[in-house]
Coordinates of C-alpha atoms and ligand atoms in Angstrom, one line a residue:
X470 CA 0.0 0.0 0.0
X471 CA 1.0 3.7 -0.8
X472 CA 2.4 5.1 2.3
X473 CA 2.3 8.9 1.1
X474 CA -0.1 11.0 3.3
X475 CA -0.9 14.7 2.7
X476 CA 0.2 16.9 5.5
X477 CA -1.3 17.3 8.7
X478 CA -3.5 20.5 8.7
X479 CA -4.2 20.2 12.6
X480 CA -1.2 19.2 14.7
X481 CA -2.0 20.6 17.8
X482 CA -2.4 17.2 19.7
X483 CA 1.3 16.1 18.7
X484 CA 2.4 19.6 19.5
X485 CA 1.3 19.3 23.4
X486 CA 2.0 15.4 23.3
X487 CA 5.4 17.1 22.6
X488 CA 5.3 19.5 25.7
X489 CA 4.8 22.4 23.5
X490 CA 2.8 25.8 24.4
X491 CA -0.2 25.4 22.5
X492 CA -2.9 27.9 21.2
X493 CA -6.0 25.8 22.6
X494 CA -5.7 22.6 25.0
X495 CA -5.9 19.5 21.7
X496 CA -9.4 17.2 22.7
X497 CA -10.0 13.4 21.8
X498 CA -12.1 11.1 23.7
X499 CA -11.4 7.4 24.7
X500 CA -14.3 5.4 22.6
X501 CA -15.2 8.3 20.6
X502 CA -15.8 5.8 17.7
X503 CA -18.6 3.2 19.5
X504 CA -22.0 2.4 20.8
X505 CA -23.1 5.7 21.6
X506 CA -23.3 6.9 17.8
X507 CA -26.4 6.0 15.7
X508 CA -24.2 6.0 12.6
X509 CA -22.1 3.2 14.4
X510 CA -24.8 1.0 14.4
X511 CA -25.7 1.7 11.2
X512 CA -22.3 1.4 9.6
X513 CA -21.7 -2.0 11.9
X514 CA -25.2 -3.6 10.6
X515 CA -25.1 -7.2 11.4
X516 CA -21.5 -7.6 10.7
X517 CA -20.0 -9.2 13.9
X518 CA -17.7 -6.8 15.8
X519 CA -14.4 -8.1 15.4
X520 CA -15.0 -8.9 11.3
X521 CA -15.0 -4.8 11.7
X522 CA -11.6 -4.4 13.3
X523 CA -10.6 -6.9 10.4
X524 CA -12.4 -5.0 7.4
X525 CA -9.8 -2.0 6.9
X526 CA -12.9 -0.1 5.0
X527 CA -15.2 -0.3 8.0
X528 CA -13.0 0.1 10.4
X529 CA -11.3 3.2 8.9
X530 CA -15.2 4.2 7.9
X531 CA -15.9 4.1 12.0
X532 CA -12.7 6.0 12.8
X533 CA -14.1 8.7 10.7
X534 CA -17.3 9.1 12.0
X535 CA -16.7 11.2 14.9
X536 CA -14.4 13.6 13.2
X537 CA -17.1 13.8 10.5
X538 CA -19.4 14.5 12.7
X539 CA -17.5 17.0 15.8
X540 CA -15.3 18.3 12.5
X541 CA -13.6 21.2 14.0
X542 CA -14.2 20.4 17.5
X543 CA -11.9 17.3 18.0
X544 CA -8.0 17.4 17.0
X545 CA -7.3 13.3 16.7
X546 CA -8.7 9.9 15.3
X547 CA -8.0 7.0 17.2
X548 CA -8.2 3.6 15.2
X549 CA -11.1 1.1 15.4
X550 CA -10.2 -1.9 16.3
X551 CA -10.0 -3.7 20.2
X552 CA -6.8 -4.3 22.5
X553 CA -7.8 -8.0 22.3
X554 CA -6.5 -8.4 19.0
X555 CA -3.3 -9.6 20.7
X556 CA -4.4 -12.4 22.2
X557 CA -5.7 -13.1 19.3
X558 CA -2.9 -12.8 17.8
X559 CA -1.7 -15.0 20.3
X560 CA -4.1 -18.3 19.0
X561 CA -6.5 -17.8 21.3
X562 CA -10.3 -17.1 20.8
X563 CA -11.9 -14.3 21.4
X564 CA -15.4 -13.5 20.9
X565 CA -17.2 -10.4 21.3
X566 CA -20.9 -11.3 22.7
X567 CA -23.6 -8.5 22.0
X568 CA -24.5 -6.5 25.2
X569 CA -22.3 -8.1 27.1
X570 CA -18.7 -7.8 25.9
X571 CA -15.6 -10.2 25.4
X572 CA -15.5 -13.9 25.9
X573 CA -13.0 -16.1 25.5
X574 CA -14.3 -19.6 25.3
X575 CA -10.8 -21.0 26.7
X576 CA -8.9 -18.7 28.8
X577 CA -5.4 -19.6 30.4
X578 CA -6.2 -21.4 33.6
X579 CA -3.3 -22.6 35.5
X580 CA 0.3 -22.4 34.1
X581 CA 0.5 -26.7 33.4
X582 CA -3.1 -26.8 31.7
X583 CA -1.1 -27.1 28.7
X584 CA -2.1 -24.3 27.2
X585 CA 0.0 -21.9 28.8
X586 CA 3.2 -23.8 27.6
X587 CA 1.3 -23.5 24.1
X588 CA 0.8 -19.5 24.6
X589 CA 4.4 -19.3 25.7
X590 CA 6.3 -21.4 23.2
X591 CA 4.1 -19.9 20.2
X592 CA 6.2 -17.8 17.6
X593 CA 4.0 -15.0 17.3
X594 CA 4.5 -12.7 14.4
X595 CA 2.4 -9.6 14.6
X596 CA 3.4 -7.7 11.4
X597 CA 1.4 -11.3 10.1
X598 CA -1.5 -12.1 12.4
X599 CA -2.5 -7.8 13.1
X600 CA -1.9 -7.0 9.4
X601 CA -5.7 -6.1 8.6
X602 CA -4.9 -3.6 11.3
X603 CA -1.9 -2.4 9.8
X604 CA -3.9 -1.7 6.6
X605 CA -6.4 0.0 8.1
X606 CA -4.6 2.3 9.6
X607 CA -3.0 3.1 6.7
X608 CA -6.3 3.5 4.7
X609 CA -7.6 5.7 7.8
X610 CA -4.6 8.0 7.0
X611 CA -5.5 8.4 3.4
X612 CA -9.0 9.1 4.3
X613 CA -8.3 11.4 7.0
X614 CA -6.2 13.5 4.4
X615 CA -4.6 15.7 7.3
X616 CA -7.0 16.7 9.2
X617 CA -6.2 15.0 12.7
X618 CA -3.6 12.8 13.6
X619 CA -4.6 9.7 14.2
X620 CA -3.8 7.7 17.3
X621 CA -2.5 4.0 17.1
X622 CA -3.0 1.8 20.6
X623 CA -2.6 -1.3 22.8
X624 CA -3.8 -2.8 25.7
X625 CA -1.3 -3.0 28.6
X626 CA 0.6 -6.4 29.3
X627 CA -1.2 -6.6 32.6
X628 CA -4.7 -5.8 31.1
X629 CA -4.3 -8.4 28.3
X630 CA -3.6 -10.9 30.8
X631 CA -6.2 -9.8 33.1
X632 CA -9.0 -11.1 30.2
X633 CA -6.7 -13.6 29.0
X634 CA -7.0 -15.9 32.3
X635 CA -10.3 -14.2 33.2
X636 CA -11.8 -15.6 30.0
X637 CA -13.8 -12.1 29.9
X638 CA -14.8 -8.9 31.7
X639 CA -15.0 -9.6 35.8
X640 CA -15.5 -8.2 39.2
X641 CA -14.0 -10.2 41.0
X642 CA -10.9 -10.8 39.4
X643 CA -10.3 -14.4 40.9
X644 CA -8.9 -15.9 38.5
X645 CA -5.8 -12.9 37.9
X646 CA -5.3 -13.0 41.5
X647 CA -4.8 -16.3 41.8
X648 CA -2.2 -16.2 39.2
X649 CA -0.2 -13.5 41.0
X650 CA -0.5 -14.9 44.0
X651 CA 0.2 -18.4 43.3
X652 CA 2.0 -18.4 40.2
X653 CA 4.3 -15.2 40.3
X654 CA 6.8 -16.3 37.7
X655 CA 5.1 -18.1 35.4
X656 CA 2.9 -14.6 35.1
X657 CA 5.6 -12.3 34.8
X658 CA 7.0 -14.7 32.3
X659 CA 4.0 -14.2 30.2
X660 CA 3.9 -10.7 31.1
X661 CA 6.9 -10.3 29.5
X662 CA 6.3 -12.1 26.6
X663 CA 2.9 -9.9 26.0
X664 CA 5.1 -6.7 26.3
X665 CA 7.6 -7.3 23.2
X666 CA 4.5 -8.1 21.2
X667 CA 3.2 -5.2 22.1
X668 CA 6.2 -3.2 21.4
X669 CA 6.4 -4.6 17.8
X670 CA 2.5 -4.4 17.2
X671 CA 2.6 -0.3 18.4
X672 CA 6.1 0.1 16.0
X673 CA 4.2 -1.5 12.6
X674 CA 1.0 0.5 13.7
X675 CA 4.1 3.8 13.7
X676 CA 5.2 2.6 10.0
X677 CA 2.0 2.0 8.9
X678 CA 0.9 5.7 9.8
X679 CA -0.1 5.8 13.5
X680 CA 1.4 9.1 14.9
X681 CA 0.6 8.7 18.5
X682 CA 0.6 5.6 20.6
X683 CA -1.4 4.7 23.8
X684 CA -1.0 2.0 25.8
X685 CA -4.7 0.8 27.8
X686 CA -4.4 -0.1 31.4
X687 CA -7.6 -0.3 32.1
X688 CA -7.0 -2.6 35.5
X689 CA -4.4 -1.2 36.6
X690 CA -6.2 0.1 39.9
X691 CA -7.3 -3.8 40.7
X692 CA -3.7 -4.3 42.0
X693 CA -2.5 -2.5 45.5
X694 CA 1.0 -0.1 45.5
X695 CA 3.1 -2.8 45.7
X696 CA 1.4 -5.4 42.7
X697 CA 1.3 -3.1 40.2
X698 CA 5.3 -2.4 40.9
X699 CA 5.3 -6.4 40.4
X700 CA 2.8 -6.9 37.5
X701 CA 2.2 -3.9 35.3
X702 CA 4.7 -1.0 35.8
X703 CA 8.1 -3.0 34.7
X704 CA 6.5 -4.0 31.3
X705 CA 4.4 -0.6 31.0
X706 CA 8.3 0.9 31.0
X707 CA 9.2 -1.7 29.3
X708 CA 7.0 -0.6 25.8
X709 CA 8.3 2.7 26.5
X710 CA 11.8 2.0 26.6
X711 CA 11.8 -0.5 23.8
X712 CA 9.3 1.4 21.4
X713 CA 11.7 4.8 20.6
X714 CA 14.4 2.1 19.7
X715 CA 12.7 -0.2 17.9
X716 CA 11.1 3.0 15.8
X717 CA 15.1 3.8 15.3
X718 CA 15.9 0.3 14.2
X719 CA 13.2 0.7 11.0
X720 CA 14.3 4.1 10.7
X721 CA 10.7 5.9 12.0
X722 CA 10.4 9.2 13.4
X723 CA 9.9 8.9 17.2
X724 CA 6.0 9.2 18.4
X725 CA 4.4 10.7 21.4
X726 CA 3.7 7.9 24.0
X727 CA 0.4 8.0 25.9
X728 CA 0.2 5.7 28.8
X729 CA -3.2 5.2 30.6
X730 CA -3.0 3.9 34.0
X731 CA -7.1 3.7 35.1
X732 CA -7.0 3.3 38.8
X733 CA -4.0 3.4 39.5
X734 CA -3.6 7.0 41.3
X735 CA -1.2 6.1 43.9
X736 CA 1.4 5.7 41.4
X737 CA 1.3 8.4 39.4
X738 CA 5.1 9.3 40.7
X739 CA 6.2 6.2 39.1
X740 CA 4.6 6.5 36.0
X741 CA 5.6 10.1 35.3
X742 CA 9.1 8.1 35.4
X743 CA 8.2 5.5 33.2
X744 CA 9.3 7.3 29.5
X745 CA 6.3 8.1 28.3
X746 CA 5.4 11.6 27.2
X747 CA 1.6 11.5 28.4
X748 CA -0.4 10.4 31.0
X749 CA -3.6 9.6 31.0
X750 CA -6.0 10.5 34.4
X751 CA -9.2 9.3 34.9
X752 CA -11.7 10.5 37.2
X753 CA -10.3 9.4 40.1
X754 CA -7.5 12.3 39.9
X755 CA -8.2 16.2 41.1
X756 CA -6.2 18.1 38.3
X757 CA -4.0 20.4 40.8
X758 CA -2.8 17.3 42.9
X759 CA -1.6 15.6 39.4
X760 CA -0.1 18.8 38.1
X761 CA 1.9 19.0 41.7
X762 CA 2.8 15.6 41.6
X763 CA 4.3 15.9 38.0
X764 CA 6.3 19.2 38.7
X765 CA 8.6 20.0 36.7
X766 CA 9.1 17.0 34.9
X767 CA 8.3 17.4 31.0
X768 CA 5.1 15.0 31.3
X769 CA 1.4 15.7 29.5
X770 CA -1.6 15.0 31.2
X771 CA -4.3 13.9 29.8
X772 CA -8.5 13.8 31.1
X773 CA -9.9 13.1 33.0
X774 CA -13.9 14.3 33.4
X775 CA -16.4 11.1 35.2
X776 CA -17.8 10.5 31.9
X777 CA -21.1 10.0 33.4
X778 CA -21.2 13.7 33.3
X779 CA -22.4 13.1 30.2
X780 CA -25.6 12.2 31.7
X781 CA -26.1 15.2 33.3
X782 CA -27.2 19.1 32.6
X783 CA -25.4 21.6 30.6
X784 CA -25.0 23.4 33.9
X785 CA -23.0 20.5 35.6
X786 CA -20.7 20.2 32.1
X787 CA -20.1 23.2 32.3
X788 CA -19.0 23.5 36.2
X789 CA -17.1 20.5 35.0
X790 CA -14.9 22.1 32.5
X791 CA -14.4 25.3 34.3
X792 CA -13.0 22.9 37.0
X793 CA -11.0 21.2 34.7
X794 CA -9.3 24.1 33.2
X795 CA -8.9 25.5 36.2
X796 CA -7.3 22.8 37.8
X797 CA -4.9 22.1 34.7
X798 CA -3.8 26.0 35.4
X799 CA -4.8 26.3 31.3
X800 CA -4.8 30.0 31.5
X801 CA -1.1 30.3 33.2
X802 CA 0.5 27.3 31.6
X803 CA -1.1 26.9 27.9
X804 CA 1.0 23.7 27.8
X805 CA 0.5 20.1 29.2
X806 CA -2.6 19.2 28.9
X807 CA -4.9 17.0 26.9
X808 CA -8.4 17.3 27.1
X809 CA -10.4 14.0 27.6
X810 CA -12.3 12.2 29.6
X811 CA -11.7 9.8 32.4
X812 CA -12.6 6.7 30.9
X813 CA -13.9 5.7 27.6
X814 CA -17.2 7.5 26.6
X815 CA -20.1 5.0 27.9
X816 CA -23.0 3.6 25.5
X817 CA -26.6 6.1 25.8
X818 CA -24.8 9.1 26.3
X819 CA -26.3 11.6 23.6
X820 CA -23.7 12.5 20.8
X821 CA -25.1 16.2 21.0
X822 CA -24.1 16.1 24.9
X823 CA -20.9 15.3 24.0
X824 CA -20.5 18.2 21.6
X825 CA -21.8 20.5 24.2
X826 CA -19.0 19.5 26.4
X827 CA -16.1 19.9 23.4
X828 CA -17.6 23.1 22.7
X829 CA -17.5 24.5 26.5
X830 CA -13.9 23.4 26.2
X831 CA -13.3 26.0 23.3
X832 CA -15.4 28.7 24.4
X833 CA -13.4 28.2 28.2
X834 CA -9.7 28.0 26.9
X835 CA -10.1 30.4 23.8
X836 CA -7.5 33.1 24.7
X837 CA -8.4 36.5 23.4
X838 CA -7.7 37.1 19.8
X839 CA -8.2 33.6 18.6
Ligands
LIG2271 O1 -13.0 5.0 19.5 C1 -12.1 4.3 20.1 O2 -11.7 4.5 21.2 C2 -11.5 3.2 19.3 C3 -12.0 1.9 19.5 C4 -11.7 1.1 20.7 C5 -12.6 0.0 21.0 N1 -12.0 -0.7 22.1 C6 -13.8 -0.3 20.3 C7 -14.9 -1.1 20.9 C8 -10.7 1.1 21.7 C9 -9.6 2.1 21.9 C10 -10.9 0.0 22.5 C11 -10.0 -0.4 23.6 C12 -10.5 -1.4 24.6 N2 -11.1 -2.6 24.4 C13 -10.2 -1.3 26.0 C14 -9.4 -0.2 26.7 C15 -10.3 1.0 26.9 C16 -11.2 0.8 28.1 O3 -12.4 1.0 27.8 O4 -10.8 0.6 29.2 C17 -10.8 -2.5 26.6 C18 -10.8 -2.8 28.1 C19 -11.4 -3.3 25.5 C20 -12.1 -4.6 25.7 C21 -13.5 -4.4 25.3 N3 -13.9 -4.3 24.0 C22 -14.6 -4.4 26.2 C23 -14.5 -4.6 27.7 C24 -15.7 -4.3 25.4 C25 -17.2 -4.4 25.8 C26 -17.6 -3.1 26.5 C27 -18.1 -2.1 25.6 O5 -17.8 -0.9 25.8 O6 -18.8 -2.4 24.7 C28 -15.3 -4.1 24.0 C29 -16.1 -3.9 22.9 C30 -15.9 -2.7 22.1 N4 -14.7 -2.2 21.7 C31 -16.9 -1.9 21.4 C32 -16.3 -0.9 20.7 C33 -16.9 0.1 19.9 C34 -18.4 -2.2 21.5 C35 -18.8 -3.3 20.6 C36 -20.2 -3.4 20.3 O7 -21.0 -3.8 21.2 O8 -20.6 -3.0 19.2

């Protein structure tokens, strides 16, 4: 495939990703592409979710969709497609079940099942199995034609694993724990094999036109202080000390690194230490604690609004953005932060809510002149 693309004509979000001072504060949402759009729906028809992530014209048609339709108000794409491609990827099965989410019909269960030694000794080329993603991607850039950037992503080794031995979503999280607890190596071993698949799968999403990366760790906040030192932030630092190299190796420009933590407040220290270049806060965060916390290390937040704001009035949107900007110190700094919001945007919110709250964005960071 042709791996031309026309120049960006919005490049604030890789600007602040950067550390830059920036005009206007860049805005994306997690899950801006999804359930809460009619036109999803209608685009998706009875096709079965992950035959989406694998059709590069219906996945790059959904990544469109919500820069079609908040054109103007939104300054990246982020690519359709699911962080469980990679166990996939991996040979095992993954389905997605209508209303209620992943299942994998065989998950890990103890490390002598058999299966683990499979997962584990399995070659596992990426640039093979995730190619339909690569080529969406690239598609998504021709379509996009420079008006945002868009964002390529992965889940985190310790998320991945989380659904890989939990067979699906959970509340409990028995099965993981057990695994820590009982089995400590043979997890980290696995761990570890997860991150350098991750770090190639994020470098061919770079060459195929990704220019951002973000890493989901969307359980991070199930393990205490002292697990997640064990279990996700060695191979969180890992992607982001092996991606910048690896982009080298294939001679790539570097990209801005996103990592997204959810839950996992008490080690925001850590992670500003980590290599990436953003962070992303959810809602369990106030703004001026994370800002003091950074200092005057040359890290980007990014959030972190309850999404279920969403649900709410105008008037509470509002107070929630001139909280937000406030508590990012927008008007003093103009530089490190992303707008977002805390978590992925949730199914039944109305679209036109959403553009409410990009628009009170604008109107409450537009310095004068602009
Ligand atoms: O717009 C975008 O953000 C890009 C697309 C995207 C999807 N999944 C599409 C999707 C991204 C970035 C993801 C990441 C993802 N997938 C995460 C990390 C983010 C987070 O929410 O914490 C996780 C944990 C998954 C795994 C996953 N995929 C779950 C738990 C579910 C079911 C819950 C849900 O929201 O529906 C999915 C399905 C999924 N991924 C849908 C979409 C649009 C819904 C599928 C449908 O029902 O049509």
């Amino acid at each position: 495939m042709d791996h031309s693309f026309a120049p960006l004509k919005n490049d604030l979000i890789i600007r602040a990703a950067w550390g830059q001072k920036v005009e206007r504060p860049p805005i994306w949402v997690m899950r801006q592409a999804g359930r809460y759009l009619p036109e999803y729906h209608q685009a998706k028809g009875t096709h079965d979710f992950f035959e989406c992530c694998r059709d590069p014209e219906i996945s790059s048609t959904l990544t469109l969709q919500p820069i079609e339709r908040f054109a103007g108000l939104i300054d990246a794409a982020i690519i359709f497609s699911d962080i469980l491609v990679i166990p996939q990827a991996m040979g095992m099965t993954v389905e997605m079940v209508d209303k209620k989410g992943p299942h994998f019909p065989n998950p890990l269960r103890t490390p002598d099942d058999g299966q683990y030694a499979e997962v584990m000794n399995r070659d596992v080329d990426v640039s093979k199995e995730l190619d339909y993603v690569y080529k969406a991607i690239t598609m998504t850039r021709k379509k996009l034609d420079g008006r945002v950037p868009l964002i390529g992503f992965c889940g985190a080794p310790w998320t991945l694993l989380c659904y890989m031995v939990e067979g699906g979503g959970t509340k409990m999280f028995k099965e993981i724990k057990t695994w820590i607890y009982k089995y400590p190596e043979e997890t980290k071993a696995l761990l570890q094999k997860i991150s350098e698949l991750c770090v190639e799968y994020l470098a061919l999403q770079v060459k195929a036109g990704a220019q951002l990366v973000q890493v989901f760790d969307s359980w991070a906040g199930e393990l205490s202080p002292s697990s997640f030192k064990k279990f996700s932030q060695p191979y969180l630092a890992y992607i982001a000390q092996h991606l910048p190299p690896r982009l080298e190796e294939m001679g790539l420009e570097p990209v801005p690194m996103i990592v997204f933590p959810k839950g996992a407040w008490y080690a925001l220290n850590d992670v500003c230490d980590m290599g990436y270049n953003v962070i992303g806060l959810d809602w369990l965060h106030s703004p001026e604690e994370a800002v003091k916390i950074v200092g005057d290390r040359p890290i980007v937040l990014q959030g972190n609004a309850d999404p279920g704001v969403l649900y709410g009035s105008h008037a509470s949107i509002t107070e929630t953005v001139q909280e937000m900007v406030k508590g990012f110190g927008w008007a003093e700094r103009k530089q490190g932060w992303i707008v977002n919001l805390g978590h992925g945007i949730t199914p039944f919110v109305n679209p036109e809510d959403l553009r409410f709250y990009f628009q009170e964005i604008h109107r409450l960071t537009k310095t004068e002149g602009q």
